[in-house]
Amino acid sequence: MSITNDSPRMEQALRQLALFIRRHAPSHGTFRTSVPSLTLMHAVQPSHPMESVYKPSICVVAQGAKTASLADETYRYDPSTYLVTSVELPIVGSIVEASPEIPYLSLKLSFDADVILDIVKEANRPGSAAAESFRGITVNRTSPALLEAIVRLLQLLDEPEDIPALAPLVIREILYRVLQSEQGALLHSFAMIGSHAHSIAQALRLMNRQYDRPLAVDQLAKSVNMSASAFHKHFKRVTAMSPLQYQKTVRLQEARRLMLTESVQVSDAAFRVGYESPSQFSREYARMYGRPPLQDIRERRSSIADPDADI
């Protein structure tokens, strides 16, 4: 872990953060909290790759390290950095540093793009609709001010009666600190109505609500007021994949989850995520995961301790 400049302040904040996560996530697993947008995680060993669609969120690590993969890109974050996803993205996450002695301790804070716009307006920071769009996932350097704000949010878990009044204020401060980061303008662009990034974010929300339906890319582009060619270009810049690849990834991830955690049969999973042919589903599944569905699920069940871990 490489921490510079504000090292004592950072180390103190990280110790406090780890203490609160241990208190409210006392054992191996993922824990929801009384702050609806806040989830905590405690892991005592590295994990196998786990898939989920990340909503717009901030992921902060107090101890250990994790990687998040999008298409062919991999992002690593640890106590010196934090992950931001600005749109809904199908991510493959792996805990890469964890042990019983020094467990992986982390949190995920989800947020609404509308709050980002409110903060920008209140801070009186002018913004312009970006001509280009950016990747919907970034890793930023952690700052003492950000960590201290997050510690104050976790302190509220010990005083649940204060959460309704104070948690929204602390969350706004956390998002303000993120907007102050070196890549804060990217996060702003996804919230700014009229930007290409915002249009792609809208399209992704639609796709994730309707991933089991046939994908009409031209119609989807029209629904967010973009030409088909501009839509394809900016979609790939944001997600690192084409619209069809994105839909396929989301479908196969959901099918895998259904079979793994709900014991849904292969053909039923295929139909539920939008495939008309179980044989086509099995072919595409094997291309993505390297094994046919039944074999893959058997091997996953024998090796996964916590199938819901995703932060």
PDB file of C-alpha atoms in Angstrom:
ATOM      1  CA  MET A   1       0.000   0.000   0.000  1.00  0.00           C
ATOM      2  CA  SER A   2       1.572   3.288  -1.068  1.00  0.00           C
ATOM      3  CA  ILE A   3       0.278   6.313   0.834  1.00  0.00           C
ATOM      4  CA  THR A   4       2.030   9.666   0.479  1.00  0.00           C
ATOM      5  CA  ASN A   5       1.964  13.254   1.789  1.00  0.00           C
ATOM      6  CA  ASP A   6      -0.930  13.048   4.298  1.00  0.00           C
ATOM      7  CA  SER A   7       0.243   9.648   5.509  1.00  0.00           C
ATOM      8  CA  PRO A   8      -0.538   9.993   9.265  1.00  0.00           C
ATOM      9  CA  ARG A   9      -3.987  11.448   8.573  1.00  0.00           C
ATOM     10  CA  MET A  10      -4.700   8.774   5.964  1.00  0.00           C
ATOM     11  CA  GLU A  11      -3.525   5.963   8.199  1.00  0.00           C
ATOM     12  CA  GLN A  12      -5.675   7.164  11.079  1.00  0.00           C
ATOM     13  CA  ALA A  13      -8.747   7.395   8.839  1.00  0.00           C
ATOM     14  CA  LEU A  14      -8.075   3.924   7.419  1.00  0.00           C
ATOM     15  CA  ARG A  15      -7.732   2.460  10.930  1.00  0.00           C
ATOM     16  CA  GLN A  16     -11.060   4.023  11.914  1.00  0.00           C
ATOM     17  CA  LEU A  17     -12.692   2.807   8.716  1.00  0.00           C
ATOM     18  CA  ALA A  18     -11.458  -0.748   9.275  1.00  0.00           C
ATOM     19  CA  LEU A  19     -12.701  -0.636  12.878  1.00  0.00           C
ATOM     20  CA  PHE A  20     -16.222   0.398  11.863  1.00  0.00           C
ATOM     21  CA  ILE A  21     -16.398  -2.149   9.038  1.00  0.00           C
ATOM     22  CA  ARG A  22     -15.306  -4.931  11.416  1.00  0.00           C
ATOM     23  CA  ARG A  23     -17.935  -3.815  13.923  1.00  0.00           C
ATOM     24  CA  HIS A  24     -20.808  -3.860  11.450  1.00  0.00           C
ATOM     25  CA  ALA A  25     -19.492  -6.665   9.218  1.00  0.00           C
ATOM     26  CA  PRO A  26     -18.024  -8.924  11.924  1.00  0.00           C
ATOM     27  CA  SER A  27     -17.572 -12.085   9.876  1.00  0.00           C
ATOM     28  CA  HIS A  28     -16.926 -13.246   6.331  1.00  0.00           C
ATOM     29  CA  GLY A  29     -19.700 -12.018   4.031  1.00  0.00           C
ATOM     30  CA  THR A  30     -21.582  -9.060   2.591  1.00  0.00           C
ATOM     31  CA  PHE A  31     -23.671  -6.945   4.976  1.00  0.00           C
ATOM     32  CA  ARG A  32     -26.424  -4.462   4.202  1.00  0.00           C
ATOM     33  CA  THR A  33     -26.669  -1.548   6.607  1.00  0.00           C
ATOM     34  CA  SER A  34     -29.335   0.791   7.969  1.00  0.00           C
ATOM     35  CA  VAL A  35     -28.078   3.345   5.420  1.00  0.00           C
ATOM     36  CA  PRO A  36     -29.953   1.960   2.363  1.00  0.00           C
ATOM     37  CA  SER A  37     -27.231   2.840  -0.171  1.00  0.00           C
ATOM     38  CA  LEU A  38     -24.352   1.475   1.931  1.00  0.00           C
ATOM     39  CA  THR A  39     -23.057  -2.114   1.901  1.00  0.00           C
ATOM     40  CA  LEU A  40     -20.079  -3.540   3.788  1.00  0.00           C
ATOM     41  CA  MET A  41     -17.883  -6.545   3.032  1.00  0.00           C
ATOM     42  CA  HIS A  42     -15.523  -8.708   5.086  1.00  0.00           C
ATOM     43  CA  ALA A  43     -13.505 -11.495   3.422  1.00  0.00           C
ATOM     44  CA  VAL A  44     -10.781 -13.687   4.919  1.00  0.00           C
ATOM     45  CA  GLN A  45      -9.388 -15.121   1.696  1.00  0.00           C
ATOM     46  CA  PRO A  46      -8.971 -14.178  -1.977  1.00  0.00           C
ATOM     47  CA  SER A  47     -12.051 -14.877  -4.042  1.00  0.00           C
ATOM     48  CA  HIS A  48     -12.825 -16.463  -7.371  1.00  0.00           C
ATOM     49  CA  PRO A  49     -14.057 -13.976  -9.999  1.00  0.00           C
ATOM     50  CA  MET A  50     -17.605 -12.891  -9.166  1.00  0.00           C
ATOM     51  CA  GLU A  51     -19.931 -11.118 -11.602  1.00  0.00           C
ATOM     52  CA  SER A  52     -22.585  -8.504 -11.080  1.00  0.00           C
ATOM     53  CA  VAL A  53     -23.934  -5.361 -12.694  1.00  0.00           C
ATOM     54  CA  TYR A  54     -22.491  -2.475 -10.693  1.00  0.00           C
ATOM     55  CA  LYS A  55     -24.849   0.470 -10.301  1.00  0.00           C
ATOM     56  CA  PRO A  56     -23.385   3.991 -10.053  1.00  0.00           C
ATOM     57  CA  SER A  57     -21.341   3.638  -6.883  1.00  0.00           C
ATOM     58  CA  ILE A  58     -18.123   4.274  -4.990  1.00  0.00           C
ATOM     59  CA  CYS A  59     -16.112   1.297  -3.707  1.00  0.00           C
ATOM     60  CA  VAL A  60     -13.588   1.996  -0.946  1.00  0.00           C
ATOM     61  CA  VAL A  61     -11.150  -0.503   0.590  1.00  0.00           C
ATOM     62  CA  ALA A  62      -9.912  -0.218   4.190  1.00  0.00           C
ATOM     63  CA  GLN A  63      -7.755  -3.367   4.063  1.00  0.00           C
ATOM     64  CA  GLY A  64      -6.703  -5.753   1.285  1.00  0.00           C
ATOM     65  CA  ALA A  65      -7.181  -5.268  -2.440  1.00  0.00           C
ATOM     66  CA  LYS A  66      -9.569  -6.134  -5.243  1.00  0.00           C
ATOM     67  CA  THR A  67      -9.695  -6.065  -9.038  1.00  0.00           C
ATOM     68  CA  ALA A  68     -12.674  -5.162 -11.206  1.00  0.00           C
ATOM     69  CA  SER A  69     -12.695  -6.277 -14.848  1.00  0.00           C
ATOM     70  CA  LEU A  70     -14.776  -4.764 -17.636  1.00  0.00           C
ATOM     71  CA  ALA A  71     -14.453  -6.533 -20.988  1.00  0.00           C
ATOM     72  CA  ASP A  72     -10.664  -6.829 -21.453  1.00  0.00           C
ATOM     73  CA  GLU A  73      -9.750  -4.095 -18.956  1.00  0.00           C
ATOM     74  CA  THR A  74      -8.797  -4.673 -15.315  1.00  0.00           C
ATOM     75  CA  TYR A  75      -8.792  -2.043 -12.548  1.00  0.00           C
ATOM     76  CA  ARG A  76      -7.085  -2.635  -9.188  1.00  0.00           C
ATOM     77  CA  TYR A  77      -8.011  -0.755  -6.023  1.00  0.00           C
ATOM     78  CA  ASP A  78      -6.776  -0.880  -2.434  1.00  0.00           C
ATOM     79  CA  PRO A  79      -6.548   1.503   0.565  1.00  0.00           C
ATOM     80  CA  SER A  80      -4.631   4.052  -1.522  1.00  0.00           C
ATOM     81  CA  THR A  81      -7.274   4.153  -4.286  1.00  0.00           C
ATOM     82  CA  TYR A  82     -11.026   3.790  -4.768  1.00  0.00           C
ATOM     83  CA  LEU A  83     -13.248   2.659  -7.622  1.00  0.00           C
ATOM     84  CA  VAL A  84     -16.061   4.722  -9.135  1.00  0.00           C
ATOM     85  CA  THR A  85     -18.641   3.325 -11.529  1.00  0.00           C
ATOM     86  CA  SER A  86     -20.648   6.134 -13.137  1.00  0.00           C
ATOM     87  CA  VAL A  87     -23.134   3.923 -15.020  1.00  0.00           C
ATOM     88  CA  GLU A  88     -24.517   0.384 -14.840  1.00  0.00           C
ATOM     89  CA  LEU A  89     -21.728  -1.953 -15.937  1.00  0.00           C
ATOM     90  CA  PRO A  90     -21.318  -5.764 -15.925  1.00  0.00           C
ATOM     91  CA  ILE A  91     -18.209  -6.142 -13.778  1.00  0.00           C
ATOM     92  CA  VAL A  92     -16.187  -9.213 -12.799  1.00  0.00           C
ATOM     93  CA  GLY A  93     -14.689  -8.631  -9.359  1.00  0.00           C
ATOM     94  CA  SER A  94     -11.949 -10.606  -7.582  1.00  0.00           C
ATOM     95  CA  ILE A  95     -10.578 -10.096  -4.086  1.00  0.00           C
ATOM     96  CA  VAL A  96      -6.822 -10.465  -4.539  1.00  0.00           C
ATOM     97  CA  GLU A  97      -5.498  -9.641  -1.059  1.00  0.00           C
ATOM     98  CA  ALA A  98      -7.174 -11.094   2.042  1.00  0.00           C
ATOM     99  CA  SER A  99      -6.298 -13.386   4.931  1.00  0.00           C
ATOM    100  CA  PRO A 100      -7.718 -14.291   8.376  1.00  0.00           C
ATOM    101  CA  GLU A 101      -5.019 -12.096   9.944  1.00  0.00           C
ATOM    102  CA  ILE A 102      -5.572  -9.121   7.603  1.00  0.00           C
ATOM    103  CA  PRO A 103      -9.050  -9.532   6.103  1.00  0.00           C
ATOM    104  CA  TYR A 104     -10.346  -7.666   3.101  1.00  0.00           C
ATOM    105  CA  LEU A 105     -12.619  -4.895   4.426  1.00  0.00           C
ATOM    106  CA  SER A 106     -14.524  -2.652   2.039  1.00  0.00           C
ATOM    107  CA  LEU A 107     -17.693  -0.691   1.426  1.00  0.00           C
ATOM    108  CA  LYS A 108     -19.860   0.196  -1.534  1.00  0.00           C
ATOM    109  CA  LEU A 109     -21.888   3.416  -1.565  1.00  0.00           C
ATOM    110  CA  SER A 110     -24.454   3.715  -4.347  1.00  0.00           C
ATOM    111  CA  PHE A 111     -25.574   7.133  -5.552  1.00  0.00           C
ATOM    112  CA  ASP A 112     -28.042   8.877  -7.830  1.00  0.00           C
ATOM    113  CA  ALA A 113     -26.793  11.003 -10.724  1.00  0.00           C
ATOM    114  CA  ASP A 114     -29.300  13.734  -9.802  1.00  0.00           C
ATOM    115  CA  VAL A 115     -27.409  14.329  -6.548  1.00  0.00           C
ATOM    116  CA  ILE A 116     -24.221  14.922  -8.557  1.00  0.00           C
ATOM    117  CA  LEU A 117     -25.943  17.669 -10.554  1.00  0.00           C
ATOM    118  CA  ASP A 118     -27.281  19.311  -7.381  1.00  0.00           C
ATOM    119  CA  ILE A 119     -23.813  19.371  -5.825  1.00  0.00           C
ATOM    120  CA  VAL A 120     -22.246  20.865  -8.959  1.00  0.00           C
ATOM    121  CA  LYS A 121     -24.902  23.600  -9.017  1.00  0.00           C
ATOM    122  CA  GLU A 122     -24.459  24.389  -5.320  1.00  0.00           C
ATOM    123  CA  ALA A 123     -20.688  24.555  -5.720  1.00  0.00           C
ATOM    124  CA  ASN A 124     -21.198  26.949  -8.647  1.00  0.00           C
ATOM    125  CA  ARG A 125     -18.819  25.002 -10.837  1.00  0.00           C
ATOM    126  CA  PRO A 126     -19.600  25.548 -14.514  1.00  0.00           C
ATOM    127  CA  GLY A 127     -19.732  22.497 -16.678  1.00  0.00           C
ATOM    128  CA  SER A 128     -20.176  21.977 -20.379  1.00  0.00           C
ATOM    129  CA  ALA A 129     -21.748  19.051 -22.134  1.00  0.00           C
ATOM    130  CA  ALA A 130     -18.821  16.949 -23.222  1.00  0.00           C
ATOM    131  CA  ALA A 131     -18.355  16.438 -26.938  1.00  0.00           C
ATOM    132  CA  GLU A 132     -16.769  13.076 -26.129  1.00  0.00           C
ATOM    133  CA  SER A 133     -17.684  10.474 -23.546  1.00  0.00           C
ATOM    134  CA  PHE A 134     -15.452   8.538 -21.190  1.00  0.00           C
ATOM    135  CA  ARG A 135     -15.206   5.082 -19.701  1.00  0.00           C
ATOM    136  CA  GLY A 136     -17.873   4.535 -17.047  1.00  0.00           C
ATOM    137  CA  ILE A 137     -15.374   3.128 -14.552  1.00  0.00           C
ATOM    138  CA  THR A 138     -12.334   4.819 -13.016  1.00  0.00           C
ATOM    139  CA  VAL A 139      -9.860   4.389 -10.163  1.00  0.00           C
ATOM    140  CA  ASN A 140      -8.919   7.535  -8.218  1.00  0.00           C
ATOM    141  CA  ARG A 141      -6.380   8.271  -5.507  1.00  0.00           C
ATOM    142  CA  THR A 142      -7.891   8.252  -2.031  1.00  0.00           C
ATOM    143  CA  SER A 143      -7.728  11.521  -0.063  1.00  0.00           C
ATOM    144  CA  PRO A 144      -7.847  12.074   3.705  1.00  0.00           C
ATOM    145  CA  ALA A 145     -10.902  14.335   3.352  1.00  0.00           C
ATOM    146  CA  LEU A 146     -12.825  11.611   1.490  1.00  0.00           C
ATOM    147  CA  LEU A 147     -11.910   8.929   4.030  1.00  0.00           C
ATOM    148  CA  GLU A 148     -12.861  11.142   6.960  1.00  0.00           C
ATOM    149  CA  ALA A 149     -16.266  11.825   5.448  1.00  0.00           C
ATOM    150  CA  ILE A 150     -16.796   8.089   4.928  1.00  0.00           C
ATOM    151  CA  VAL A 151     -15.805   7.431   8.551  1.00  0.00           C
ATOM    152  CA  ARG A 152     -18.480   9.932   9.663  1.00  0.00           C
ATOM    153  CA  LEU A 153     -21.051   8.040   7.599  1.00  0.00           C
ATOM    154  CA  LEU A 154     -20.109   4.738   9.252  1.00  0.00           C
ATOM    155  CA  GLN A 155     -20.234   6.371  12.691  1.00  0.00           C
ATOM    156  CA  LEU A 156     -23.937   6.931  12.074  1.00  0.00           C
ATOM    157  CA  LEU A 157     -24.441   3.151  12.073  1.00  0.00           C
ATOM    158  CA  ASP A 158     -23.913   3.339  15.851  1.00  0.00           C
ATOM    159  CA  GLU A 159     -26.590   6.042  16.092  1.00  0.00           C
ATOM    160  CA  PRO A 160     -29.379   4.798  13.783  1.00  0.00           C
ATOM    161  CA  GLU A 161     -31.847   7.437  14.971  1.00  0.00           C
ATOM    162  CA  ASP A 162     -29.619  10.086  13.341  1.00  0.00           C
ATOM    163  CA  ILE A 163     -29.398   8.343   9.961  1.00  0.00           C
ATOM    164  CA  PRO A 164     -32.528   9.826   8.269  1.00  0.00           C
ATOM    165  CA  ALA A 165     -31.443  13.408   9.000  1.00  0.00           C
ATOM    166  CA  LEU A 166     -27.658  13.199   8.770  1.00  0.00           C
ATOM    167  CA  ALA A 167     -26.782  10.413   6.323  1.00  0.00           C
ATOM    168  CA  PRO A 168     -27.950  12.338   3.208  1.00  0.00           C
ATOM    169  CA  LEU A 169     -25.767  15.291   4.246  1.00  0.00           C
ATOM    170  CA  VAL A 170     -22.677  13.146   4.775  1.00  0.00           C
ATOM    171  CA  ILE A 171     -23.264  11.308   1.492  1.00  0.00           C
ATOM    172  CA  ARG A 172     -23.403  14.661  -0.315  1.00  0.00           C
ATOM    173  CA  GLU A 173     -20.044  15.556   1.232  1.00  0.00           C
ATOM    174  CA  ILE A 174     -18.584  12.217   0.092  1.00  0.00           C
ATOM    175  CA  LEU A 175     -19.785  12.830  -3.465  1.00  0.00           C
ATOM    176  CA  TYR A 176     -18.437  16.383  -3.322  1.00  0.00           C
ATOM    177  CA  ARG A 177     -15.005  14.987  -2.384  1.00  0.00           C
ATOM    178  CA  VAL A 178     -15.196  12.558  -5.296  1.00  0.00           C
ATOM    179  CA  LEU A 179     -16.052  15.426  -7.637  1.00  0.00           C
ATOM    180  CA  GLN A 180     -12.933  17.222  -6.361  1.00  0.00           C
ATOM    181  CA  SER A 181     -10.736  14.315  -7.451  1.00  0.00           C
ATOM    182  CA  GLU A 182      -8.558  14.304 -10.566  1.00  0.00           C
ATOM    183  CA  GLN A 183     -11.295  12.491 -12.470  1.00  0.00           C
ATOM    184  CA  GLY A 184     -14.287  14.239 -10.932  1.00  0.00           C
ATOM    185  CA  ALA A 185     -15.206  15.888 -14.233  1.00  0.00           C
ATOM    186  CA  LEU A 186     -15.833  12.448 -15.714  1.00  0.00           C
ATOM    187  CA  LEU A 187     -18.400  11.656 -13.041  1.00  0.00           C
ATOM    188  CA  HIS A 188     -20.044  15.017 -13.651  1.00  0.00           C
ATOM    189  CA  SER A 189     -20.314  14.320 -17.385  1.00  0.00           C
ATOM    190  CA  PHE A 190     -22.467  11.229 -16.783  1.00  0.00           C
ATOM    191  CA  ALA A 191     -24.925  13.272 -14.735  1.00  0.00           C
ATOM    192  CA  MET A 192     -25.095  16.273 -17.078  1.00  0.00           C
ATOM    193  CA  ILE A 193     -28.256  16.309 -19.136  1.00  0.00           C
ATOM    194  CA  GLY A 194     -27.379  16.790 -22.808  1.00  0.00           C
ATOM    195  CA  SER A 195     -23.967  15.146 -22.681  1.00  0.00           C
ATOM    196  CA  HIS A 196     -23.225  12.024 -24.685  1.00  0.00           C
ATOM    197  CA  ALA A 197     -22.232  10.265 -21.459  1.00  0.00           C
ATOM    198  CA  HIS A 198     -25.612  11.041 -19.874  1.00  0.00           C
ATOM    199  CA  SER A 199     -27.424   9.714 -22.942  1.00  0.00           C
ATOM    200  CA  ILE A 200     -25.482   6.441 -22.765  1.00  0.00           C
ATOM    201  CA  ALA A 201     -26.240   6.205 -19.035  1.00  0.00           C
ATOM    202  CA  GLN A 202     -29.953   6.502 -19.850  1.00  0.00           C
ATOM    203  CA  ALA A 203     -29.654   3.803 -22.504  1.00  0.00           C
ATOM    204  CA  LEU A 204     -27.873   1.458 -20.088  1.00  0.00           C
ATOM    205  CA  ARG A 205     -30.650   1.836 -17.533  1.00  0.00           C
ATOM    206  CA  LEU A 206     -33.181   0.888 -20.203  1.00  0.00           C
ATOM    207  CA  MET A 207     -31.107  -2.096 -21.344  1.00  0.00           C
ATOM    208  CA  ASN A 208     -30.696  -3.431 -17.818  1.00  0.00           C
ATOM    209  CA  ARG A 209     -34.437  -3.239 -17.187  1.00  0.00           C
ATOM    210  CA  GLN A 210     -35.169  -4.999 -20.496  1.00  0.00           C
ATOM    211  CA  TYR A 211     -32.139  -7.254 -21.051  1.00  0.00           C
ATOM    212  CA  ASP A 212     -34.423 -10.247 -21.708  1.00  0.00           C
ATOM    213  CA  ARG A 213     -36.066  -8.539 -24.713  1.00  0.00           C
ATOM    214  CA  PRO A 214     -34.739  -8.360 -28.292  1.00  0.00           C
ATOM    215  CA  LEU A 215     -32.344  -5.449 -28.707  1.00  0.00           C
ATOM    216  CA  ALA A 216     -33.263  -2.865 -31.360  1.00  0.00           C
ATOM    217  CA  VAL A 217     -30.152  -0.675 -31.311  1.00  0.00           C
ATOM    218  CA  ASP A 218     -31.475   1.963 -33.741  1.00  0.00           C
ATOM    219  CA  GLN A 219     -34.641   2.378 -31.670  1.00  0.00           C
ATOM    220  CA  LEU A 220     -32.618   2.565 -28.455  1.00  0.00           C
ATOM    221  CA  ALA A 221     -30.368   5.258 -29.958  1.00  0.00           C
ATOM    222  CA  LYS A 222     -33.432   7.219 -31.041  1.00  0.00           C
ATOM    223  CA  SER A 223     -34.912   7.006 -27.536  1.00  0.00           C
ATOM    224  CA  VAL A 224     -31.890   8.905 -26.151  1.00  0.00           C
ATOM    225  CA  ASN A 225     -31.774  11.364 -29.086  1.00  0.00           C
ATOM    226  CA  MET A 226     -28.628  10.014 -30.740  1.00  0.00           C
ATOM    227  CA  SER A 227     -27.894   8.825 -34.251  1.00  0.00           C
ATOM    228  CA  ALA A 228     -27.101   5.128 -34.579  1.00  0.00           C
ATOM    229  CA  SER A 229     -23.470   5.808 -35.501  1.00  0.00           C
ATOM    230  CA  ALA A 230     -22.901   8.232 -32.596  1.00  0.00           C
ATOM    231  CA  PHE A 231     -24.648   5.838 -30.229  1.00  0.00           C
ATOM    232  CA  HIS A 232     -22.360   2.938 -31.191  1.00  0.00           C
ATOM    233  CA  LYS A 233     -19.233   5.096 -30.863  1.00  0.00           C
ATOM    234  CA  HIS A 234     -20.053   6.565 -27.455  1.00  0.00           C
ATOM    235  CA  PHE A 235     -21.530   3.327 -26.122  1.00  0.00           C
ATOM    236  CA  LYS A 236     -18.229   1.553 -26.709  1.00  0.00           C
ATOM    237  CA  ARG A 237     -16.257   4.411 -25.141  1.00  0.00           C
ATOM    238  CA  VAL A 238     -18.345   4.168 -21.974  1.00  0.00           C
ATOM    239  CA  THR A 239     -18.669   0.383 -21.653  1.00  0.00           C
ATOM    240  CA  ALA A 240     -15.663  -1.021 -23.611  1.00  0.00           C
ATOM    241  CA  MET A 241     -18.079  -3.175 -25.645  1.00  0.00           C
ATOM    242  CA  SER A 242     -20.785  -2.936 -28.306  1.00  0.00           C
ATOM    243  CA  PRO A 243     -24.494  -2.801 -27.348  1.00  0.00           C
ATOM    244  CA  LEU A 244     -24.968  -6.450 -28.429  1.00  0.00           C
ATOM    245  CA  GLN A 245     -21.906  -7.560 -26.452  1.00  0.00           C
ATOM    246  CA  TYR A 246     -23.191  -5.657 -23.426  1.00  0.00           C
ATOM    247  CA  GLN A 247     -26.612  -7.299 -23.596  1.00  0.00           C
ATOM    248  CA  LYS A 248     -25.065 -10.740 -24.059  1.00  0.00           C
ATOM    249  CA  THR A 249     -22.774 -10.224 -21.067  1.00  0.00           C
ATOM    250  CA  VAL A 250     -25.638  -9.110 -18.830  1.00  0.00           C
ATOM    251  CA  ARG A 251     -27.812 -12.020 -19.977  1.00  0.00           C
ATOM    252  CA  LEU A 252     -25.130 -14.648 -19.398  1.00  0.00           C
ATOM    253  CA  GLN A 253     -24.162 -13.198 -16.021  1.00  0.00           C
ATOM    254  CA  GLU A 254     -27.784 -13.280 -14.882  1.00  0.00           C
ATOM    255  CA  ALA A 255     -28.278 -16.815 -16.198  1.00  0.00           C
ATOM    256  CA  ARG A 256     -25.176 -17.953 -14.336  1.00  0.00           C
ATOM    257  CA  ARG A 257     -26.473 -16.349 -11.142  1.00  0.00           C
ATOM    258  CA  LEU A 258     -29.874 -18.025 -11.541  1.00  0.00           C
ATOM    259  CA  MET A 259     -28.295 -21.453 -11.988  1.00  0.00           C
ATOM    260  CA  LEU A 260     -25.735 -20.953  -9.241  1.00  0.00           C
ATOM    261  CA  THR A 261     -27.812 -19.373  -6.478  1.00  0.00           C
ATOM    262  CA  GLU A 262     -31.392 -20.409  -7.330  1.00  0.00           C
ATOM    263  CA  SER A 263     -30.705 -23.852  -8.871  1.00  0.00           C
ATOM    264  CA  VAL A 264     -32.599 -22.928 -12.054  1.00  0.00           C
ATOM    265  CA  GLN A 265     -32.269 -25.512 -14.834  1.00  0.00           C
ATOM    266  CA  VAL A 266     -30.179 -24.630 -17.894  1.00  0.00           C
ATOM    267  CA  SER A 267     -33.092 -24.360 -20.337  1.00  0.00           C
ATOM    268  CA  ASP A 268     -35.205 -22.342 -17.881  1.00  0.00           C
ATOM    269  CA  ALA A 269     -32.324 -19.947 -17.253  1.00  0.00           C
ATOM    270  CA  ALA A 270     -31.841 -19.523 -21.003  1.00  0.00           C
ATOM    271  CA  PHE A 271     -35.497 -18.612 -21.560  1.00  0.00           C
ATOM    272  CA  ARG A 272     -35.644 -16.316 -18.523  1.00  0.00           C
ATOM    273  CA  VAL A 273     -32.785 -14.144 -19.762  1.00  0.00           C
ATOM    274  CA  GLY A 274     -34.161 -13.865 -23.287  1.00  0.00           C
ATOM    275  CA  TYR A 275     -32.699 -16.740 -25.331  1.00  0.00           C
ATOM    276  CA  GLU A 276     -35.123 -18.545 -27.637  1.00  0.00           C
ATOM    277  CA  SER A 277     -32.780 -21.497 -28.153  1.00  0.00           C
ATOM    278  CA  PRO A 278     -31.141 -23.358 -25.223  1.00  0.00           C
ATOM    279  CA  SER A 279     -28.510 -24.717 -27.630  1.00  0.00           C
ATOM    280  CA  GLN A 280     -27.516 -21.194 -28.695  1.00  0.00           C
ATOM    281  CA  PHE A 281     -27.418 -20.204 -25.033  1.00  0.00           C
ATOM    282  CA  SER A 282     -25.123 -23.127 -24.196  1.00  0.00           C
ATOM    283  CA  ARG A 283     -22.770 -22.271 -27.083  1.00  0.00           C
ATOM    284  CA  GLU A 284     -22.491 -18.613 -26.078  1.00  0.00           C
ATOM    285  CA  TYR A 285     -22.166 -19.548 -22.405  1.00  0.00           C
ATOM    286  CA  ALA A 286     -19.287 -21.917 -23.163  1.00  0.00           C
ATOM    287  CA  ARG A 287     -17.552 -19.265 -25.288  1.00  0.00           C
ATOM    288  CA  MET A 288     -17.776 -16.751 -22.431  1.00  0.00           C
ATOM    289  CA  TYR A 289     -16.940 -19.027 -19.487  1.00  0.00           C
ATOM    290  CA  GLY A 290     -14.883 -21.754 -21.136  1.00  0.00           C
ATOM    291  CA  ARG A 291     -17.190 -24.615 -20.080  1.00  0.00           C
ATOM    292  CA  PRO A 292     -20.761 -25.752 -20.803  1.00  0.00           C
ATOM    293  CA  PRO A 293     -23.328 -24.511 -18.250  1.00  0.00           C
ATOM    294  CA  LEU A 294     -23.762 -27.708 -16.209  1.00  0.00           C
ATOM    295  CA  GLN A 295     -20.045 -28.337 -15.866  1.00  0.00           C
ATOM    296  CA  ASP A 296     -19.371 -24.705 -15.035  1.00  0.00           C
ATOM    297  CA  ILE A 297     -22.045 -24.560 -12.331  1.00  0.00           C
ATOM    298  CA  ARG A 298     -20.859 -27.809 -10.714  1.00  0.00           C
ATOM    299  CA  GLU A 299     -17.304 -26.497 -10.515  1.00  0.00           C
ATOM    300  CA  ARG A 300     -18.396 -23.071  -9.282  1.00  0.00           C
ATOM    301  CA  ARG A 301     -20.516 -24.543  -6.494  1.00  0.00           C
ATOM    302  CA  SER A 302     -17.597 -26.589  -5.245  1.00  0.00           C
ATOM    303  CA  SER A 303     -15.276 -23.565  -5.067  1.00  0.00           C
ATOM    304  CA  ILE A 304     -17.350 -20.528  -4.068  1.00  0.00           C
ATOM    305  CA  ALA A 305     -17.897 -19.669  -0.432  1.00  0.00           C
ATOM    306  CA  ASP A 306     -19.926 -16.483  -0.921  1.00  0.00           C
ATOM    307  CA  PRO A 307     -21.737 -16.235  -4.291  1.00  0.00           C
ATOM    308  CA  ASP A 308     -23.213 -12.821  -3.470  1.00  0.00           C
ATOM    309  CA  ALA A 309     -19.935 -11.021  -2.736  1.00  0.00           C
ATOM    310  CA  ASP A 310     -19.671  -8.096  -5.151  1.00  0.00           C
ATOM    311  CA  ILE A 311     -17.950  -5.114  -3.518  1.00  0.00           C
TER     312      ILE A 311
END
